[in-house]
């Protein structure tokens, strides 16, 4: 890439308001921004010359000052069950992962927000890499752009394959607040992807001060990566819990839900089940008690073991028992089925082999196994 290219403004990550401000700076009206936004996100165009309803003079001006640059796909895998996974190169030679999971008439894209992650959850492959950097808004929305293009969704009358987006890939989205909000706004923007706010979900491990600010800028759906029913166990599994314990997190999440304009919103509680770590009946009982007055649906996720993990997948019996206890208490409980087994292991593993700059995984390899708290 040449120096002059790097100085160009990448229009891919600009929300409508930011794009309109850019056009305003060129002395152009807002409707031009709408036109260009549609070309980029609804037609998948990355060449100004193809924007036929934009004057030749403006196209030339845009080509001189701006670019539409998506991250580059390094590899794409297709599973027999329809799951598709991309390894995507982002600036600086780093790699991230994006996964598409079809389920009936719904297609969910799991999008990454950071290269690596600083939060170091003990069961997470991404956490083992350490933190590298935040993704730009262009790199975040670029994952949606790449996925939609790969399915022909941005062709005239193309199939609507990506119906839902979850900010649940690599990284903690609330630690990359502004870029994630800009990208989510583009996902929901009618002149871009037009995905409903109920179908765009931000999943957080619990960065409470940022969660407290979220309702000021968006009303996307919320998922909490809880994974434990008490602070002692969660401190071990999700270390940010030591700073923002469960009660503080749930209070913040409740406040977020209460500020939503529609009254029937529920947050999703993500609970990864690991054998004899957090899968016992008493854990299910504690979880039910904890969530008694919280508007939730619970998503149980059988742990997917990976090379450096200390944990094992929950047994089918323990999974069923755990689910039944919650169902008996009146909760809505879903179980995430394992998908794409033939193309992928735990999220973050593939990119991890490219990214591990902090050598955290080496430290894990050499470290003594942590003491596990059970009970
Ligand atoms: S589970 Fe999420 S927040 Fe925790 S280390 Fe992994 S990517 Fe980061």
XYZ file of C-alpha atoms and ligand atoms in Angstrom:
383
model
C 0.000 0.000 0.000
C 1.341 3.449 -0.858
C 1.553 6.377 1.520
C -1.105 8.301 -0.381
C -3.520 5.377 -0.065
C -3.126 5.209 3.678
C -4.059 8.875 3.965
C -7.369 8.353 2.225
C -10.529 8.253 4.305
C -11.960 4.740 4.415
C -15.687 5.261 3.880
C -16.569 1.663 4.780
C -16.751 2.315 8.530
C -18.496 5.701 8.475
C -22.013 5.850 9.908
C -24.540 7.866 7.897
C -23.963 10.938 10.045
C -20.187 10.721 9.689
C -20.464 10.120 5.952
C -22.806 13.100 5.665
C -20.262 15.217 7.555
C -17.570 14.055 5.129
C -19.714 15.022 2.131
C -20.534 18.308 3.805
C -16.795 19.000 4.049
C -16.680 18.511 0.246
C -19.560 20.963 -0.214
C -21.943 18.111 -1.107
C -25.491 17.530 0.149
C -26.545 14.770 2.581
C -28.426 12.824 -0.094
C -25.054 12.098 -1.723
C -23.977 10.380 1.481
C -27.150 8.259 1.375
C -26.435 7.307 -2.236
C -22.860 6.297 -1.491
C -23.866 4.462 1.690
C -26.320 2.371 -0.332
C -23.716 1.598 -2.972
C -21.269 0.401 -0.338
C -23.506 -1.577 1.991
C -26.488 -2.549 -0.146
C -24.674 -3.220 -3.424
C -21.257 -4.213 -2.098
C -19.469 -1.709 -4.357
C -15.919 -0.699 -3.460
C -15.101 1.213 -6.653
C -16.434 4.767 -7.015
C -16.553 4.342 -10.818
C -19.461 1.899 -10.418
C -21.599 4.479 -8.598
C -23.559 5.433 -11.672
C -25.944 7.911 -10.017
C -22.982 9.965 -8.745
C -21.585 12.566 -11.131
C -18.285 11.828 -12.846
C -16.669 14.861 -11.220
C -17.685 13.752 -7.732
C -16.594 10.176 -8.408
C -13.172 11.516 -9.341
C -13.044 13.686 -6.239
C -13.968 10.707 -4.076
C -11.342 8.521 -5.712
C -8.729 11.180 -4.926
C -9.695 11.609 -1.282
C -11.320 8.415 -0.140
C -11.436 4.664 -0.493
C -13.701 1.765 0.384
C -11.371 -0.783 1.867
C -12.576 -3.989 3.499
C -10.231 -6.286 5.380
C -8.883 -9.186 3.358
C -10.157 -12.756 3.609
C -7.215 -15.090 4.245
C -9.294 -18.246 4.271
C -12.877 -19.370 4.175
C -14.181 -22.701 5.394
C -17.602 -24.221 4.770
C -19.049 -26.838 7.071
C -21.390 -29.594 5.958
C -24.043 -28.062 8.242
C -23.932 -24.685 6.443
C -21.700 -22.919 8.963
C -19.153 -20.702 7.253
C -16.030 -19.335 8.900
C -13.572 -16.717 7.715
C -10.049 -15.958 8.817
C -9.674 -12.265 8.011
C -6.511 -10.210 7.828
C -6.698 -6.761 9.357
C -4.144 -3.960 9.244
C -0.818 -4.745 10.838
C -0.732 -8.378 9.755
C -3.185 -9.491 12.433
C -6.032 -11.918 11.907
C -9.544 -12.200 13.284
C -12.343 -14.706 12.882
C -15.932 -14.304 11.788
C -18.471 -17.122 11.806
C -21.848 -17.514 10.097
C -24.295 -19.983 11.625
C -27.519 -20.793 9.753
C -30.516 -22.032 11.707
C -33.757 -22.459 9.776
C -34.720 -19.121 8.254
C -32.299 -17.309 10.532
C -28.607 -16.738 9.774
C -26.437 -15.356 12.567
C -23.086 -13.718 11.987
C -20.711 -13.737 14.959
C -18.519 -10.645 14.618
C -15.182 -9.825 16.316
C -14.470 -6.450 17.907
C -10.788 -6.693 18.892
C -7.628 -8.528 17.901
C -7.187 -10.772 20.939
C -8.674 -9.732 24.262
C -7.339 -8.341 27.525
C -9.927 -9.921 29.806
C -8.357 -13.384 29.939
C -11.427 -15.469 30.734
C -10.025 -18.826 31.770
C -12.065 -20.917 29.296
C -11.538 -18.721 26.214
C -9.154 -19.354 23.331
C -9.075 -15.655 22.390
C -8.155 -14.665 25.938
C -5.107 -16.913 25.740
C -3.616 -14.657 23.016
C -3.581 -11.514 25.080
C -4.740 -8.183 23.688
C -3.337 -6.824 20.463
C -5.530 -3.912 19.393
C -9.056 -2.607 18.832
C -10.617 -3.114 15.423
C -11.644 0.004 13.528
C -15.316 0.516 12.672
C -14.418 -0.366 9.060
C -12.866 -3.651 10.189
C -15.949 -4.493 12.258
C -18.594 -3.647 9.644
C -16.199 -5.074 7.042
C -16.922 -8.532 8.491
C -20.633 -8.050 7.747
C -19.797 -6.707 4.279
C -17.564 -9.716 3.536
C -20.154 -12.214 4.769
C -23.044 -10.632 2.859
C -20.971 -10.435 -0.317
C -19.859 -14.038 -0.010
C -23.498 -15.163 -0.002
C -24.480 -12.899 -2.902
C -26.706 -10.982 -0.471
C -25.672 -7.628 -1.920
C -26.558 -8.632 -5.497
C -29.914 -7.452 -6.871
C -32.511 -9.863 -5.421
C -29.729 -11.672 -3.531
C -30.754 -14.082 -0.739
C -31.140 -12.608 2.744
C -28.712 -14.913 4.513
C -27.356 -12.701 7.299
C -30.459 -11.907 9.374
C -28.821 -11.513 12.801
C -25.521 -10.218 14.111
C -23.988 -10.975 17.488
C -20.990 -9.016 18.755
C -19.714 -12.186 20.338
C -16.550 -13.033 18.413
C -13.021 -12.165 19.484
C -12.694 -9.337 21.985
C -14.822 -7.476 24.520
C -17.007 -5.083 22.494
C -17.533 -2.596 25.309
C -13.767 -2.032 25.489
C -13.933 -0.777 21.887
C -17.038 1.277 22.537
C -17.122 3.962 19.828
C -16.107 1.742 16.928
C -18.539 -0.992 17.944
C -21.390 1.512 18.288
C -20.610 3.003 14.851
C -20.545 -0.455 13.272
C -23.769 -1.546 14.985
C -25.452 1.659 13.800
C -24.500 0.723 10.243
C -25.903 -2.790 10.726
C -29.244 -1.269 11.771
C -29.244 1.668 9.303
C -32.068 1.355 6.749
C -29.790 2.679 3.999
C -27.182 0.045 4.847
C -28.042 -3.467 6.158
C -31.378 -2.592 7.803
C -31.154 -5.298 10.476
C -33.650 -4.759 13.306
C -32.299 -3.757 16.712
C -33.744 -6.979 18.135
C -31.478 -8.914 15.789
C -28.263 -7.092 16.637
C -26.872 -8.275 19.965
C -23.958 -6.964 21.962
C -22.476 -9.533 24.314
C -20.373 -8.347 27.237
C -18.405 -9.981 30.006
C -19.284 -7.056 32.213
C -17.509 -3.760 31.664
C -20.031 -1.998 33.874
C -19.102 1.692 33.328
C -19.353 1.210 29.547
C -22.600 -0.751 29.875
C -23.972 2.145 31.916
C -23.311 4.426 28.921
C -24.637 2.088 26.238
C -28.320 3.013 26.480
C -27.375 6.649 25.761
C -26.267 5.704 22.252
C -28.087 2.558 21.156
C -30.878 0.098 21.924
C -29.472 -3.137 20.547
C -30.189 -6.416 22.292
C -27.963 -7.326 25.203
C -26.299 -10.587 26.202
C -24.334 -11.074 29.402
C -21.525 -13.642 29.434
C -22.190 -14.830 32.963
C -20.884 -18.441 33.082
C -21.072 -18.701 36.877
C -23.814 -18.234 39.490
C -21.629 -16.809 42.274
C -18.736 -14.366 42.568
C -16.232 -16.899 43.866
C -16.516 -19.062 40.762
C -16.961 -16.155 38.362
C -13.813 -14.479 39.704
C -11.959 -17.545 38.480
C -13.699 -17.927 35.106
C -14.224 -14.267 34.174
C -11.573 -12.230 36.037
C -13.182 -8.850 35.312
C -15.749 -9.996 37.865
C -13.277 -9.055 40.603
C -13.677 -5.439 39.514
C -17.370 -5.547 38.641
C -19.053 -8.351 40.589
C -22.247 -10.095 39.526
C -24.691 -7.912 41.482
C -23.192 -4.736 40.017
C -23.284 -6.212 36.513
C -26.879 -7.411 36.718
C -28.000 -4.054 38.131
C -26.371 -2.273 35.205
C -27.881 -4.726 32.705
C -31.337 -4.277 34.254
C -31.017 -0.519 33.943
C -30.104 -0.951 30.267
C -33.143 -3.138 29.598
C -35.442 -0.777 31.513
C -34.392 2.092 29.250
C -35.377 0.204 26.097
C -38.382 1.801 24.424
C -40.238 -1.515 23.968
C -41.353 -3.097 27.205
C -40.919 -6.813 26.540
C -37.171 -6.895 25.982
C -35.192 -9.557 27.782
C -31.457 -9.894 28.068
C -29.766 -13.152 27.187
C -27.641 -14.850 29.812
C -24.814 -16.846 28.242
C -23.681 -19.713 30.429
C -20.890 -21.963 29.148
C -21.127 -25.328 30.871
C -17.848 -26.989 31.839
C -17.691 -30.437 33.328
C -17.626 -30.403 37.126
C -16.774 -26.723 37.175
C -20.129 -24.961 36.895
C -22.535 -27.711 35.797
C -23.828 -29.079 39.095
C -27.444 -28.944 40.277
C -26.508 -26.489 43.019
C -25.104 -24.152 40.370
C -28.387 -24.292 38.476
C -30.291 -23.599 41.714
C -28.022 -20.636 42.493
C -28.441 -19.323 38.961
C -32.228 -19.537 39.218
C -32.143 -17.642 42.498
C -29.776 -15.010 41.100
C -31.961 -14.353 38.061
C -35.330 -14.588 39.812
C -36.253 -10.948 39.211
C -34.256 -10.316 36.053
C -35.917 -10.318 32.592
C -33.812 -13.016 30.938
C -33.655 -15.938 28.626
C -30.822 -18.333 29.341
C -28.567 -19.781 26.672
C -26.572 -22.819 27.777
C -23.386 -23.412 25.788
C -21.583 -26.744 26.108
C -17.875 -25.891 26.422
C -15.860 -26.601 23.276
C -12.400 -27.841 24.394
C -9.250 -26.483 22.701
C -5.555 -27.145 23.006
C -4.639 -24.968 25.983
C -7.876 -25.297 27.898
C -8.137 -26.829 31.345
C -11.793 -27.601 31.015
C -13.884 -30.350 29.542
C -17.203 -30.463 27.790
C -20.233 -30.959 30.016
C -21.780 -34.440 29.913
C -25.152 -34.777 28.222
C -26.704 -35.883 31.511
C -25.387 -32.889 33.426
C -26.516 -30.569 30.627
C -30.053 -31.975 30.617
C -30.228 -31.877 34.423
C -29.027 -28.271 34.517
C -31.516 -27.211 31.867
C -34.404 -29.013 33.556
C -33.824 -27.298 36.895
C -34.053 -23.913 35.177
C -37.071 -24.918 33.100
C -38.834 -26.101 36.263
C -38.263 -22.655 37.766
C -40.031 -21.099 34.786
C -37.054 -19.799 32.782
C -36.797 -19.850 28.999
C -33.701 -21.959 28.356
C -32.068 -22.758 25.046
C -29.051 -24.942 24.425
C -26.580 -23.867 21.779
C -25.937 -26.833 19.565
C -22.374 -27.314 18.455
C -22.043 -26.226 14.842
C -19.387 -26.346 12.210
C -17.442 -29.062 14.029
C -15.690 -30.083 10.848
C -14.274 -26.612 10.148
C -13.579 -25.005 13.485
C -12.628 -25.519 17.052
C -13.156 -22.943 19.799
C -13.599 -19.348 18.630
C -10.247 -17.587 18.487
C -8.053 -20.620 17.971
C -7.355 -20.118 14.287
C -6.558 -16.449 14.543
C -4.590 -17.213 17.686
C -1.956 -19.006 15.682
C -1.467 -15.778 13.689
C -1.783 -13.242 16.483
C -0.059 -14.435 19.583
C 2.223 -11.458 20.005
C 2.087 -11.217 23.753
C 3.174 -14.830 24.157
C 0.412 -15.306 26.678
C -0.283 -18.765 25.263
C 3.351 -19.706 25.904
C 2.999 -18.598 29.493
C -0.092 -20.792 29.766
C 1.747 -23.725 28.304
C 4.560 -23.334 30.840
C 2.445 -22.367 33.814
C 1.199 -24.723 36.433
C -2.460 -25.512 35.985
C -4.658 -23.161 37.995
C -6.522 -24.533 40.973
C -10.114 -25.077 40.024
C -12.884 -24.050 42.337
C -15.771 -26.485 42.216
C -18.897 -25.903 44.223
S -14.711 -14.677 26.658
Fe -14.832 -12.711 25.570
S -14.200 -11.209 27.146
Fe -13.486 -13.208 27.887
S -11.365 -13.392 27.127
Fe -12.733 -14.346 25.604
S -13.120 -12.741 24.100
Fe -12.363 -11.754 25.966
